[in-house]
Short mmCIF file of C-alpha atoms in Angstrom, two decimals:
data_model
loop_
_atom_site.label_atom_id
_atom_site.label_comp_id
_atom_site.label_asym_id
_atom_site.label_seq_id
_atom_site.Cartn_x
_atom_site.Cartn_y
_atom_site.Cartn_z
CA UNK Q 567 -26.89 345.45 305.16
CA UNK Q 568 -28.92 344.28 302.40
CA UNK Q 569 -27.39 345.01 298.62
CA UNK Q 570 -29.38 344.08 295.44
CA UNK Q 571 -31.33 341.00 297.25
CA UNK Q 572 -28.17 339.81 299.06
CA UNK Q 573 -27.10 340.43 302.59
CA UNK Q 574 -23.68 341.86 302.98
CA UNK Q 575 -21.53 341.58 305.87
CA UNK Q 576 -21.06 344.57 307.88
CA UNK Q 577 -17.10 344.16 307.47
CA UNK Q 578 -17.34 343.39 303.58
CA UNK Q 579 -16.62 345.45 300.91
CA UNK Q 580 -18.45 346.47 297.79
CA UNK Q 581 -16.02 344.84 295.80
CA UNK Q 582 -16.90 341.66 296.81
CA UNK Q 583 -20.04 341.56 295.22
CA UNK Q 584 -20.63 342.28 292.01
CA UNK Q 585 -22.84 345.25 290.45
CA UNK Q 586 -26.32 344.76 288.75
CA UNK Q 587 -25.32 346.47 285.69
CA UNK Q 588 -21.91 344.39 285.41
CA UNK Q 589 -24.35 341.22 285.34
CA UNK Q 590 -26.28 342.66 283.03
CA UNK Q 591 -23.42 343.70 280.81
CA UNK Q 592 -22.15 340.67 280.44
CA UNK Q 593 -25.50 338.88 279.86
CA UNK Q 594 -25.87 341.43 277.10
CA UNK Q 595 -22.24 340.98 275.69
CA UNK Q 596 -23.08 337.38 275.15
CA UNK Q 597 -26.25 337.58 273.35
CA UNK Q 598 -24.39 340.00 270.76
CA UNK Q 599 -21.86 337.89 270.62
CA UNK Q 600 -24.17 334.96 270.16
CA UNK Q 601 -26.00 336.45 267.03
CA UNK Q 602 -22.94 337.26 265.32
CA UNK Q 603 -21.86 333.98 265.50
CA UNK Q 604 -25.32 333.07 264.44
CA UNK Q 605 -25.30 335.79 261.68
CA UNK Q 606 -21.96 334.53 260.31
CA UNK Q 607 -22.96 331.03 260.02
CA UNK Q 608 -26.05 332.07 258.20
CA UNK Q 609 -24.36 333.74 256.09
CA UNK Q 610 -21.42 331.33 255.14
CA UNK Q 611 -24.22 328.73 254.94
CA UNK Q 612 -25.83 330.63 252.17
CA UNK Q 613 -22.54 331.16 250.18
CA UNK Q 614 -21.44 327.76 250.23
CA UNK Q 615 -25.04 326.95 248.76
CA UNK Q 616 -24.53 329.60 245.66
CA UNK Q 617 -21.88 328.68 245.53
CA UNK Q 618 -22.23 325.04 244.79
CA UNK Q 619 -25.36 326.21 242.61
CA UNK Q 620 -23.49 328.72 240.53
CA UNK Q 621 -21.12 325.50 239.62
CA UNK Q 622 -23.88 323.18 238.43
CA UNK Q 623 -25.18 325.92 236.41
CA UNK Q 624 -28.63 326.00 238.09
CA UNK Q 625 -28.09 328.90 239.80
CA UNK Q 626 -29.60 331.84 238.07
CA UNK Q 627 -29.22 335.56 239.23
CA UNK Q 628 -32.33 336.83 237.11
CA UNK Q 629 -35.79 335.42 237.96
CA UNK Q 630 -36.92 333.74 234.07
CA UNK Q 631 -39.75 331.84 233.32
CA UNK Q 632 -38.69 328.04 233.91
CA UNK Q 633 -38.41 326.06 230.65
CA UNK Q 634 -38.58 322.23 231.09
CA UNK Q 635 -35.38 320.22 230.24
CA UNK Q 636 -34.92 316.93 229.28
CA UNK Q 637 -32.65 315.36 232.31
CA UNK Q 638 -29.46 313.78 231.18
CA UNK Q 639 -28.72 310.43 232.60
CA UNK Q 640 -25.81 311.50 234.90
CA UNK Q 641 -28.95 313.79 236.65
CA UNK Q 642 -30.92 310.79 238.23
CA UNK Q 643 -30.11 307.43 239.11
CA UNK Q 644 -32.04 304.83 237.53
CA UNK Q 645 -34.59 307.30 236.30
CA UNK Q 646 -35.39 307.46 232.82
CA UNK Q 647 -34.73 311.15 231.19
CA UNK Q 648 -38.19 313.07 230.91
CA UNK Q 649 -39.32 314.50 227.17
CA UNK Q 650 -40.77 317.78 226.64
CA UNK Q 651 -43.90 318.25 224.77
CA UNK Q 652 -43.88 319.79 221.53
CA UNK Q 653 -46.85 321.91 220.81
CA UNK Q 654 -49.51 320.05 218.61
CA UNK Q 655 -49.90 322.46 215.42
CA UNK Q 656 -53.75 323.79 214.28
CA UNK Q 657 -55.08 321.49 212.08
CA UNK Q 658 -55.51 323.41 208.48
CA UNK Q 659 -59.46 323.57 207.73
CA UNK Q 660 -59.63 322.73 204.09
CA UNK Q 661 -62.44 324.61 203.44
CA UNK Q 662 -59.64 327.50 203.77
CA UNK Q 663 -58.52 326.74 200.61
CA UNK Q 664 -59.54 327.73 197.01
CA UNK Q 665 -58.68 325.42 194.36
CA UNK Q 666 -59.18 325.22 190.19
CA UNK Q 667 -59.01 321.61 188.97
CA UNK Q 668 -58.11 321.23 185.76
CA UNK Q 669 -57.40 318.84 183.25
CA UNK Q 670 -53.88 317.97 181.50
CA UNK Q 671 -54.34 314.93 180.23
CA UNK Q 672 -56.90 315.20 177.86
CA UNK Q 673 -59.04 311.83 179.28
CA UNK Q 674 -62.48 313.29 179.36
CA UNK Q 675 -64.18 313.34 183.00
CA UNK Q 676 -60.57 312.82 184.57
CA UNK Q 677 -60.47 316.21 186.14
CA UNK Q 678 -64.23 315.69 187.49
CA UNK Q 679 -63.28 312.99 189.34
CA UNK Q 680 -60.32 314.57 191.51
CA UNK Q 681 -62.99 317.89 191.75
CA UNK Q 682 -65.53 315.68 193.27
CA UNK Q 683 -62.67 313.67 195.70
CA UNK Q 684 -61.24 317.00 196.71
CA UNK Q 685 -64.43 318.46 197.54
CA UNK Q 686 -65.70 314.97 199.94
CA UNK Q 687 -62.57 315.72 201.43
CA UNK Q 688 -63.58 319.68 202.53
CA UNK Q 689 -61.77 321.76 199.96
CA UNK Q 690 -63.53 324.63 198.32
CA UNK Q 691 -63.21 323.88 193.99
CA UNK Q 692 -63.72 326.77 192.84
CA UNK Q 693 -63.67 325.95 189.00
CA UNK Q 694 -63.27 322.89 187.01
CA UNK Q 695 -61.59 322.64 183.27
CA UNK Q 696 -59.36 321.96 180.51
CA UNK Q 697 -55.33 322.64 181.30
CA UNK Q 698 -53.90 324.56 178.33
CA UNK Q 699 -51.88 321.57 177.53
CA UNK Q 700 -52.53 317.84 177.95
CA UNK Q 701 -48.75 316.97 178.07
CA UNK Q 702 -49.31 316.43 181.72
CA UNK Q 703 -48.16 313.63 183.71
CA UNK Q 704 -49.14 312.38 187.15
CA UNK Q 705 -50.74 315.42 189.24
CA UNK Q 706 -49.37 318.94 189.47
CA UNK Q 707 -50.02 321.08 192.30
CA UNK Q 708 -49.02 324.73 191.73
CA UNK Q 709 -50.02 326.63 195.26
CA UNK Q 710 -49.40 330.64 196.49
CA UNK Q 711 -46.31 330.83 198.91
CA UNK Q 712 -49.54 332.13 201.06
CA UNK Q 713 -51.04 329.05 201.59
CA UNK Q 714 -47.86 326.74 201.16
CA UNK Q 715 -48.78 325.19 204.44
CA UNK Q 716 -51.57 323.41 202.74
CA UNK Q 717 -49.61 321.79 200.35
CA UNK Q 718 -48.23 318.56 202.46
CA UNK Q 719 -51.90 317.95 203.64
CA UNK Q 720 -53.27 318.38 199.64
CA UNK Q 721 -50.16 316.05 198.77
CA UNK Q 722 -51.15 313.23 201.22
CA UNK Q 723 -55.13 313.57 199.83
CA UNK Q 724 -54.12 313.33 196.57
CA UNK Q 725 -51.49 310.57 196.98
CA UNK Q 726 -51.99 307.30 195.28
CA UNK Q 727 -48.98 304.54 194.51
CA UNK Q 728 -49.49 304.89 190.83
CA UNK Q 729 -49.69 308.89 190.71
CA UNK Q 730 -46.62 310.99 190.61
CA UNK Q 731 -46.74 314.29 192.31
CA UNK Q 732 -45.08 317.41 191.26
CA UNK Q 733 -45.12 320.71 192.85
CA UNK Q 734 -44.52 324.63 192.52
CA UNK Q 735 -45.57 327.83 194.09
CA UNK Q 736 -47.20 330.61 191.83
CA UNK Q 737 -47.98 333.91 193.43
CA UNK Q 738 -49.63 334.92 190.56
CA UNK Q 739 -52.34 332.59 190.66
CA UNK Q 740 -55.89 334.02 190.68
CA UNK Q 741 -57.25 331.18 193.53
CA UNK Q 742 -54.93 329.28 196.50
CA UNK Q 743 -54.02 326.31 194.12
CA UNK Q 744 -54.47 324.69 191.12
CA UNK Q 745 -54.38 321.06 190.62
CA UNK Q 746 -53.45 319.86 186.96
CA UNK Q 747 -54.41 316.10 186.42
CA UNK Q 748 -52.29 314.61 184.09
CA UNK Q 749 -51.92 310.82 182.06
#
């Protein structure tokens, strides 16, 4: 007698041989088995990596925009720690700026010459004249808190090693700045 591809003895039993769908249950109990194994180790694989992440402090549950760090030495062997740029400011146009020269020292032609500097240099003088005092020493800057910004760059143009510089904001000026030349 022929069973599922096998012969059988005439005196055997069915019992002897096993059934199709036992082989097949069995086949099919250990691929389950086999991908819940495989399941479980994915998924204690992927803890253990959180996990260790969460405890650096890298890990981070909410997606942000990456910033760039400087690395601390502990981070890399032998590597030196990386900088991170700072933004290069806008240069300030001078030509932005409105400024009165006048004099307050009471030298003729002394407020003419820093008119004519300041205006090789890209500044808009707007006027040029007589302080109403000539008590002045060194060179007094007297800006808007508007255009403050301006005032290290007018500072630096002005500078000189025998000059002293003295500054103030005025809102109520009429122009950005005023520059008083003094004795």
């Amino acid at each position: 007698m022929l069973v599922w591809g096998k012969i059988m003895d005439e005196d055997a039993s069915f019992s002897q041989y096993p059934a199709q769908s036992e082989k097949h249950l069995k086949k099919s109990h250990f691929v389950t088995v086999f991908f819940i194994v495989l399941l479980l180790v994915i998924v204690i694989l992927v803890g253990l990596y959180f996990l260790g992440a969460s405890k650096r402090g890298t890990f981070n549950p909410l997606p942000v925009a990456p910033t760039a760090t400087p690395l601390r030495p502990s981070d890399s062997a032998g590597q030196a720690p990386t900088q991170t740029p700072t933004p290069t400011p806008e240069p300030l146009d001078r030509g932005e700026l409105t400024i009165n020269v006048l004099n307050g020292s009471g030298i003729a032609g002394a407020a003419g010459d820093t008119a004519d500097t300041l205006r090789k240099l890209g500044y808009t003088v707007k006027t040029v004249g007589n302080a109403q005092e000539f008590d002045y020493v060194g060179i007094t800057i007297v800006i808007t808190e508007e255009k403050k910004e301006y005032l290290d760059l007018l500072k630096k143009d002005l500078a000189d090693e025998k000059i002293t510089i003295e500054t103030e904001i005025d809102d109520a000026l009429k122009v950005d700045a005023e520059v008083i030349v003094g004795k």
